[in-house]
């Protein structure tokens, strides 16, 4: 339905007029298809060729039946299911290399002949399966797939082309059914499969709205992409506006076996075919932009042909292409730009800052460490009483981008993905003609990982090291801005996420040195790391090897945190400077918000963001509206839920202008309207939910409460919080929530606990896509201070 309405909207946008070609509002997003009108992504997804299959009938025959596979470190037993063979490890001695039970192909194999291993097995314990292979130059690589335990046979599909090393020939291929877990399993079958493309994950997260494959990335640099192959063109139709260009990113799929370079070209047919542009791309180029001039066709309804051919080959054949067998070429975010109407929609820039306390910002009364954010507050609207929906990064960002609270969207932790069917701000803006782009600084906000990539044309997943230095993220933004400028003016929605204030509180050395010079000039000094007696409570971060190792002075730890905040402010200034160079800064609606705050020892939580106290869930929020109020201070209570509602109403994203996204109905309030009455509604009750849904809290004009739904364990330091634990604070007289009154005001406490339970239960309709983490993903989360499923420190 959404896809059909989107196409209707775009058709209306470009409808023919008697007075010739028109300017447009935004861009026209193309949805190129194969010659028969079908989706190339879905055609490739449906293609599956079994190039080899081996079935096991019992323990006595499995070795012969699986030849030329060779089993290693195995014992064969009768299976409990009555089929296949039960396999367990013969020995376990990692020092002698005896760690896994599995089987291997020793002969050399051409990676072009297959790209997937399918394992049919009974796996009764939770774990992960892996395929390891050795490349022609001797490198050992692996691909790991997590699974849930089952008493029934399950088919695991291990896509080898997920590894960029799956190219050329491999010398050895190993299947390890229990790469992580107990070495005991049943093997029923194994297959080598040539999959044209694997859409399962992309479809789960992006839905079937268009014919694309979702966000496809090259080393984290992603585009909303349409896959195809050499000599298999894709087609689209459009009415050409004034000053039109066709813009697309072009790339060879990682691991694609293509000799030399590939020519990506665009032809236009308004009568005969006419070539309008081409670009040559090699495997080393990554994404390369192609911009084609369509002005000679202004006002005409034309057919567009996008095709890739081997560079140097002539354009042969009928131009319709043959069977689509492999996804060796990617067309990224193809769109038609043109002269914009005089009152085109403003650009929108959303900047989310991780782990940022309000009292660390000068505009909120903090130290003078944030001149950029302070200036932005003077130029726009500062919300003095803003609250996050949660204490966790991914759930909070999901609320910001959907306008829904945690129980409604279902993403309760950093190990989940937004389920299909829940529209986002990016989807609505893209359908309304915006060019949408995002760059994030942590793995768990990645396009595929989080499910938040839907609706974006460009998505830069976290670069290595970006969680420590957000300038790496800004580098990607600057690169994208250069491409954006070259392709012509059009409204843009840009989301940039910076992680720097998060633990470890370590700004780059050059920035710290500059700050030290300024302190020396001012005659001030940093606090000493040590205090006698110690003023820091138990925390993992004072252990050997951690960033506060040996530190006992709480003031020093706060100083280090503030240095990270100062660096974040510097990065925001750098971003705004880059936007100003492109003319985006002055005409953009700019939103700056934190996903949550940080506890620096309050409530005995040391350097984390556990529990739903003000230091964790009260957040900075600044809006700068083109032509809007400057220096406004809104004291009425607001929520980060309100951001999506504000964008929807400010940009008039109703069902017609947002391409039929009737279901995009965020639940918050309009922040700009709240600025018309700065004192606002001071008794508004806002709700927040702890990571993993274990605790519910609220804040209104009188009370701050925390009510525990499920028992959970804190980590800063370790201790349990029991089911039913309820804390109630008289907010105006006790803003720091130091004196719990629940035992004294039992009737009020009981009423508030019932209300919290009812609020959560009424909204608990969201179901996230649960993500099984790889070992690498789990290790990266733990390195950032996040813990396992039993923990709440998200």
Short mmCIF file of C-alpha atoms in Angstrom, two decimals, residues 328-686:
data_model
loop_
_atom_site.label_atom_id
_atom_site.label_comp_id
_atom_site.label_asym_id
_atom_site.label_seq_id
_atom_site.Cartn_x
_atom_site.Cartn_y
_atom_site.Cartn_z
CA UNK A 328 27.68 -7.95 -9.12
CA UNK A 329 26.70 -4.29 -9.56
CA UNK A 330 24.79 -1.96 -7.26
CA UNK A 331 22.84 1.17 -8.18
CA UNK A 332 22.62 3.36 -5.08
CA UNK A 333 19.88 5.91 -4.36
CA UNK A 334 18.94 6.79 -7.97
CA UNK A 335 16.93 10.01 -8.06
CA UNK A 336 15.96 12.89 -10.32
CA UNK A 337 16.73 16.35 -9.00
CA UNK A 338 15.63 19.62 -10.51
CA UNK A 339 14.97 23.29 -10.05
CA UNK A 340 13.24 23.73 -6.71
CA UNK A 341 10.06 25.70 -6.15
CA UNK A 342 10.59 29.06 -4.47
CA UNK A 343 9.08 27.91 -1.18
CA UNK A 344 10.76 24.56 -1.01
CA UNK A 345 10.80 22.77 2.30
CA UNK A 346 13.68 23.54 4.67
CA UNK A 347 16.54 21.17 5.27
CA UNK A 348 16.39 19.20 8.51
CA UNK A 349 19.46 18.34 10.60
CA UNK A 350 19.12 16.04 13.61
CA UNK A 351 22.18 15.78 15.86
CA UNK A 352 22.03 13.21 18.66
CA UNK A 353 24.67 13.29 21.36
CA UNK A 354 25.25 10.24 23.50
CA UNK A 355 25.42 10.29 27.30
CA UNK A 356 25.20 14.09 27.67
CA UNK A 357 24.04 15.58 30.97
CA UNK A 358 22.18 18.88 31.02
CA UNK A 359 24.40 20.30 33.77
CA UNK A 360 27.46 19.85 31.53
CA UNK A 361 26.18 22.55 29.14
CA UNK A 362 26.68 26.24 29.80
CA UNK A 363 23.20 27.17 28.60
CA UNK A 364 21.76 24.97 31.34
CA UNK A 365 23.96 26.53 34.02
CA UNK A 366 26.98 24.27 33.58
CA UNK A 367 30.63 25.22 33.13
CA UNK A 368 31.68 27.32 30.14
CA UNK A 369 32.82 24.28 28.16
CA UNK A 370 30.20 24.32 25.39
CA UNK A 371 30.35 27.60 23.42
CA UNK A 372 28.84 26.05 20.29
CA UNK A 373 25.78 24.56 21.98
CA UNK A 374 25.38 27.72 24.05
CA UNK A 375 25.38 29.85 20.87
CA UNK A 376 22.88 27.51 19.23
CA UNK A 377 20.62 27.92 22.27
CA UNK A 378 20.84 31.71 21.96
CA UNK A 379 19.88 31.46 18.29
CA UNK A 380 16.99 29.06 18.87
CA UNK A 381 14.84 27.46 21.55
CA UNK A 382 16.23 25.85 24.70
CA UNK A 383 13.98 23.32 26.45
CA UNK A 384 14.78 23.54 30.13
CA UNK A 385 12.82 20.46 31.24
CA UNK A 386 13.30 17.82 28.52
CA UNK A 387 13.24 14.09 29.23
CA UNK A 388 14.36 11.02 27.33
CA UNK A 389 12.19 7.94 26.96
CA UNK A 390 14.91 5.64 28.34
CA UNK A 391 18.46 5.24 29.60
CA UNK A 392 19.61 3.17 26.61
CA UNK A 393 21.09 4.27 23.28
CA UNK A 394 19.26 2.20 20.65
CA UNK A 395 15.81 2.31 22.33
CA UNK A 396 16.14 6.08 22.83
CA UNK A 397 17.07 6.72 19.20
CA UNK A 398 14.23 4.47 18.08
CA UNK A 399 11.83 6.68 20.06
CA UNK A 400 13.35 9.84 18.55
CA UNK A 401 12.99 8.52 14.99
CA UNK A 402 9.51 6.99 15.39
CA UNK A 403 7.87 9.24 17.98
CA UNK A 404 6.84 6.17 19.99
CA UNK A 405 7.62 5.11 23.55
CA UNK A 406 9.52 1.88 24.25
CA UNK A 407 6.59 -0.48 24.88
CA UNK A 408 4.96 0.75 21.64
CA UNK A 409 7.95 0.24 19.33
CA UNK A 410 9.33 -2.77 21.22
CA UNK A 411 13.05 -1.98 21.06
CA UNK A 412 14.02 -2.39 24.70
CA UNK A 413 17.79 -2.92 24.50
CA UNK A 414 20.88 -2.56 22.35
CA UNK A 415 20.51 -6.07 20.97
CA UNK A 416 17.25 -5.59 19.04
CA UNK A 417 16.09 -4.16 15.72
CA UNK A 418 13.02 -2.12 14.89
CA UNK A 419 10.36 -4.42 13.47
CA UNK A 420 8.89 -3.81 9.99
CA UNK A 421 5.65 -1.92 9.77
CA UNK A 422 6.63 0.88 12.16
CA UNK A 423 7.25 4.01 10.06
CA UNK A 424 10.09 6.38 10.84
CA UNK A 425 10.80 10.06 10.34
CA UNK A 426 13.24 9.18 7.56
CA UNK A 427 10.60 7.20 5.65
CA UNK A 428 8.11 10.06 5.88
CA UNK A 429 10.65 12.65 4.78
CA UNK A 430 11.93 10.54 1.92
CA UNK A 431 8.38 9.96 0.68
CA UNK A 432 7.88 13.73 0.81
CA UNK A 433 10.83 14.31 -1.54
CA UNK A 434 13.74 14.66 0.85
CA UNK A 435 17.20 13.25 0.21
CA UNK A 436 17.88 11.36 3.44
CA UNK A 437 21.30 10.65 4.96
CA UNK A 438 22.69 9.39 8.26
CA UNK A 439 26.07 8.81 9.89
CA UNK A 440 26.40 7.09 13.28
CA UNK A 441 29.27 6.40 15.65
CA UNK A 442 28.43 3.03 17.22
CA UNK A 443 27.76 -0.42 15.85
CA UNK A 444 24.34 -0.84 17.47
CA UNK A 445 22.89 2.15 15.60
CA UNK A 446 23.99 0.69 12.25
CA UNK A 447 21.45 0.54 9.43
CA UNK A 448 20.96 -3.23 9.43
CA UNK A 449 21.72 -3.86 13.09
CA UNK A 450 19.17 -1.36 14.41
CA UNK A 451 16.52 -1.40 11.70
CA UNK A 452 16.77 2.40 11.64
CA UNK A 453 18.28 2.40 8.15
CA UNK A 454 14.84 2.27 6.56
CA UNK A 455 13.97 5.48 4.78
CA UNK A 456 17.58 6.57 4.30
CA UNK A 457 19.23 6.97 0.90
CA UNK A 458 22.69 7.12 2.44
CA UNK A 459 23.79 5.50 5.69
CA UNK A 460 27.30 5.50 7.10
CA UNK A 461 27.68 2.80 9.73
CA UNK A 462 30.16 3.41 12.52
CA UNK A 463 33.77 3.58 11.41
CA UNK A 464 36.37 1.85 13.56
CA UNK A 465 37.30 4.23 16.35
CA UNK A 466 34.30 6.55 15.88
CA UNK A 467 33.01 5.63 19.34
CA UNK A 468 36.16 7.31 20.72
CA UNK A 469 36.56 10.14 18.21
CA UNK A 470 33.46 11.37 16.41
CA UNK A 471 35.55 13.30 13.89
CA UNK A 472 35.75 10.00 12.00
CA UNK A 473 31.97 10.18 11.64
CA UNK A 474 32.16 13.80 10.53
CA UNK A 475 34.71 12.85 7.86
CA UNK A 476 32.04 10.63 6.34
CA UNK A 477 29.52 13.48 6.54
CA UNK A 478 31.92 15.82 4.75
CA UNK A 479 32.42 13.28 1.97
CA UNK A 480 28.67 12.90 1.57
CA UNK A 481 28.20 16.68 1.54
CA UNK A 482 30.64 16.98 -1.37
CA UNK A 483 28.58 14.50 -3.39
CA UNK A 484 25.37 16.25 -2.32
CA UNK A 485 26.68 19.60 -3.56
CA UNK A 486 27.78 18.18 -6.90
CA UNK A 487 24.32 16.75 -7.58
CA UNK A 488 22.41 20.03 -7.17
CA UNK A 489 20.15 21.62 -4.61
CA UNK A 490 17.37 19.62 -2.98
CA UNK A 491 15.98 19.36 0.56
CA UNK A 492 17.94 17.08 2.80
CA UNK A 493 17.31 15.27 6.07
CA UNK A 494 20.61 14.57 7.80
CA UNK A 495 20.96 12.62 11.06
CA UNK A 496 24.38 12.65 12.73
CA UNK A 497 25.11 10.70 15.92
CA UNK A 498 28.17 11.36 18.12
CA UNK A 499 29.19 9.03 20.96
CA UNK A 500 32.11 10.92 22.47
CA UNK A 501 30.81 11.85 25.97
CA UNK A 502 30.27 8.13 26.65
CA UNK A 503 32.75 6.05 28.62
CA UNK A 504 35.68 6.02 28.34
CA UNK A 505 35.80 9.78 28.92
CA UNK A 506 38.90 10.27 26.78
CA UNK A 507 39.05 13.17 24.34
CA UNK A 508 41.76 13.02 21.61
CA UNK A 509 45.23 13.88 22.87
CA UNK A 510 45.64 16.98 20.68
CA UNK A 511 42.37 18.42 22.00
CA UNK A 512 43.35 17.71 25.61
CA UNK A 513 46.71 19.39 25.04
CA UNK A 514 44.98 22.48 23.66
CA UNK A 515 42.67 22.60 26.67
CA UNK A 516 45.67 22.26 29.00
CA UNK A 517 47.34 25.24 27.29
CA UNK A 518 44.22 27.34 27.81
CA UNK A 519 44.06 26.38 31.48
CA UNK A 520 47.69 27.36 31.88
CA UNK A 521 46.99 30.74 30.25
CA UNK A 522 44.04 31.25 32.60
CA UNK A 523 46.04 30.13 35.63
CA UNK A 524 43.74 27.22 36.46
CA UNK A 525 44.56 23.57 37.04
CA UNK A 526 42.83 20.25 36.59
CA UNK A 527 41.78 18.46 39.79
CA UNK A 528 44.22 15.90 41.16
CA UNK A 529 43.43 12.25 40.29
CA UNK A 530 43.75 11.17 43.93
CA UNK A 531 41.80 12.11 47.03
CA UNK A 532 42.32 11.06 50.65
CA UNK A 533 39.92 9.73 51.70
CA UNK A 534 38.69 8.43 48.31
CA UNK A 535 35.55 10.10 46.99
CA UNK A 536 34.74 7.53 44.28
CA UNK A 537 32.62 4.47 45.00
CA UNK A 538 33.10 0.96 43.59
CA UNK A 539 33.27 0.90 39.77
CA UNK A 540 34.91 -1.22 37.11
CA UNK A 541 36.50 1.88 35.58
CA UNK A 542 39.02 2.38 38.42
CA UNK A 543 40.50 -1.06 37.86
CA UNK A 544 43.88 -1.63 36.23
CA UNK A 545 43.76 -1.00 32.49
CA UNK A 546 40.58 1.12 32.60
CA UNK A 547 40.44 4.84 31.86
CA UNK A 548 40.11 5.82 35.55
CA UNK A 549 42.68 3.30 36.77
CA UNK A 550 43.93 4.36 40.19
CA UNK A 551 41.71 7.47 40.31
CA UNK A 552 40.11 8.13 43.70
CA UNK A 553 39.00 11.75 43.28
CA UNK A 554 35.41 12.22 42.11
CA UNK A 555 36.15 15.78 40.99
CA UNK A 556 38.86 14.51 38.66
CA UNK A 557 36.47 11.99 37.09
CA UNK A 558 33.95 14.78 36.54
CA UNK A 559 36.69 16.89 34.97
CA UNK A 560 37.52 14.08 32.54
CA UNK A 561 33.83 13.72 31.63
CA UNK A 562 33.55 17.47 31.03
CA UNK A 563 36.59 17.34 28.75
CA UNK A 564 34.72 14.79 26.64
CA UNK A 565 31.69 17.07 26.59
CA UNK A 566 33.88 19.99 25.48
CA UNK A 567 35.22 17.86 22.62
CA UNK A 568 31.67 16.92 21.63
CA UNK A 569 30.80 20.61 21.52
CA UNK A 570 33.82 21.18 19.29
CA UNK A 571 32.57 18.44 16.94
CA UNK A 572 29.12 20.00 16.75
CA UNK A 573 30.80 23.25 15.77
CA UNK A 574 32.78 21.46 13.08
CA UNK A 575 29.59 19.91 11.73
CA UNK A 576 27.74 23.22 11.66
CA UNK A 577 30.72 24.78 9.87
CA UNK A 578 30.60 22.09 7.17
CA UNK A 579 26.86 22.62 6.76
CA UNK A 580 27.34 26.38 6.49
CA UNK A 581 29.85 25.90 3.66
CA UNK A 582 27.10 24.11 1.71
CA UNK A 583 24.43 26.70 2.53
CA UNK A 584 22.49 24.22 4.67
CA UNK A 585 23.14 25.76 8.08
CA UNK A 586 21.04 28.95 7.87
CA UNK A 587 18.00 27.46 6.13
CA UNK A 588 17.82 24.26 8.15
CA UNK A 589 15.66 23.24 11.05
CA UNK A 590 18.33 22.03 13.48
CA UNK A 591 17.51 19.69 16.35
CA UNK A 592 20.16 18.79 18.93
CA UNK A 593 19.27 16.27 21.64
CA UNK A 594 20.92 13.74 23.91
CA UNK A 595 19.72 10.16 23.98
CA UNK A 596 20.25 10.01 27.77
CA UNK A 597 22.48 11.42 30.48
CA UNK A 598 25.05 9.88 32.80
CA UNK A 599 25.40 9.16 36.50
CA UNK A 600 28.67 10.40 37.98
CA UNK A 601 28.14 8.83 41.38
CA UNK A 602 24.59 9.97 42.10
CA UNK A 603 22.43 7.24 43.63
CA UNK A 604 25.55 5.10 43.93
CA UNK A 605 25.84 4.60 40.17
CA UNK A 606 29.41 5.36 39.13
CA UNK A 607 30.07 6.27 35.49
CA UNK A 608 27.12 4.60 33.81
CA UNK A 609 23.50 5.34 32.98
CA UNK A 610 21.55 2.87 35.05
CA UNK A 611 18.29 3.70 36.88
CA UNK A 612 15.79 6.36 35.86
CA UNK A 613 16.93 9.30 37.95
CA UNK A 614 17.14 12.87 36.57
CA UNK A 615 20.90 12.75 35.93
CA UNK A 616 20.21 9.92 33.48
CA UNK A 617 16.86 10.69 31.82
CA UNK A 618 16.74 14.49 31.87
CA UNK A 619 18.45 15.60 28.65
CA UNK A 620 19.46 18.72 26.74
CA UNK A 621 17.21 19.63 23.81
CA UNK A 622 17.74 22.60 21.47
CA UNK A 623 15.82 23.60 18.32
CA UNK A 624 16.78 26.28 15.85
CA UNK A 625 13.94 27.07 13.47
CA UNK A 626 14.49 29.11 10.27
CA UNK A 627 12.89 32.46 10.96
CA UNK A 628 11.82 31.20 14.37
CA UNK A 629 12.33 32.58 17.87
CA UNK A 630 15.85 33.26 19.11
CA UNK A 631 16.85 32.93 22.73
CA UNK A 632 13.55 31.38 23.80
CA UNK A 633 13.48 29.34 26.98
CA UNK A 634 10.70 26.77 27.37
CA UNK A 635 10.23 25.67 30.97
CA UNK A 636 7.24 23.43 30.27
CA UNK A 637 8.01 19.72 30.39
CA UNK A 638 8.75 18.02 27.03
CA UNK A 639 10.00 14.66 25.81
CA UNK A 640 12.30 13.45 23.05
CA UNK A 641 9.14 11.75 21.73
CA UNK A 642 8.10 15.23 20.64
CA UNK A 643 10.85 15.53 18.01
CA UNK A 644 9.08 13.29 15.46
CA UNK A 645 5.74 15.03 16.02
CA UNK A 646 7.39 18.42 15.58
CA UNK A 647 8.92 17.44 12.25
CA UNK A 648 5.65 15.96 11.03
CA UNK A 649 3.64 19.06 11.82
CA UNK A 650 6.25 21.69 10.97
CA UNK A 651 6.85 20.14 7.54
CA UNK A 652 3.15 19.37 6.95
CA UNK A 653 3.79 15.67 6.52
CA UNK A 654 0.21 14.57 6.16
CA UNK A 655 -0.79 11.43 4.28
CA UNK A 656 -0.69 13.17 0.88
CA UNK A 657 2.60 15.03 1.26
CA UNK A 658 4.34 12.05 2.88
CA UNK A 659 3.50 9.65 0.09
CA UNK A 660 0.63 7.96 1.86
CA UNK A 661 2.36 7.14 5.13
CA UNK A 662 -0.91 7.37 7.03
CA UNK A 663 0.49 5.19 9.80
CA UNK A 664 3.24 7.69 10.62
CA UNK A 665 1.54 9.05 13.71
CA UNK A 666 4.08 9.91 16.42
CA UNK A 667 2.59 10.28 19.87
CA UNK A 668 4.34 13.40 21.13
CA UNK A 669 3.62 17.13 21.05
CA UNK A 670 4.78 19.97 18.80
CA UNK A 671 7.88 21.53 20.33
CA UNK A 672 7.58 24.69 18.25
CA UNK A 673 4.04 25.23 19.45
CA UNK A 674 5.28 24.82 23.01
CA UNK A 675 7.66 27.73 22.40
CA UNK A 676 4.68 30.02 21.79
CA UNK A 677 3.87 29.58 25.49
CA UNK A 678 7.31 29.28 27.11
CA UNK A 679 5.97 28.37 30.53
CA UNK A 680 3.82 25.73 28.87
CA UNK A 681 2.15 22.96 30.79
CA UNK A 682 4.32 22.38 33.83
CA UNK A 683 2.24 19.47 35.12
CA UNK A 684 2.61 17.33 31.96
CA UNK A 685 3.51 13.78 32.89
CA UNK A 686 6.28 12.21 30.85
#
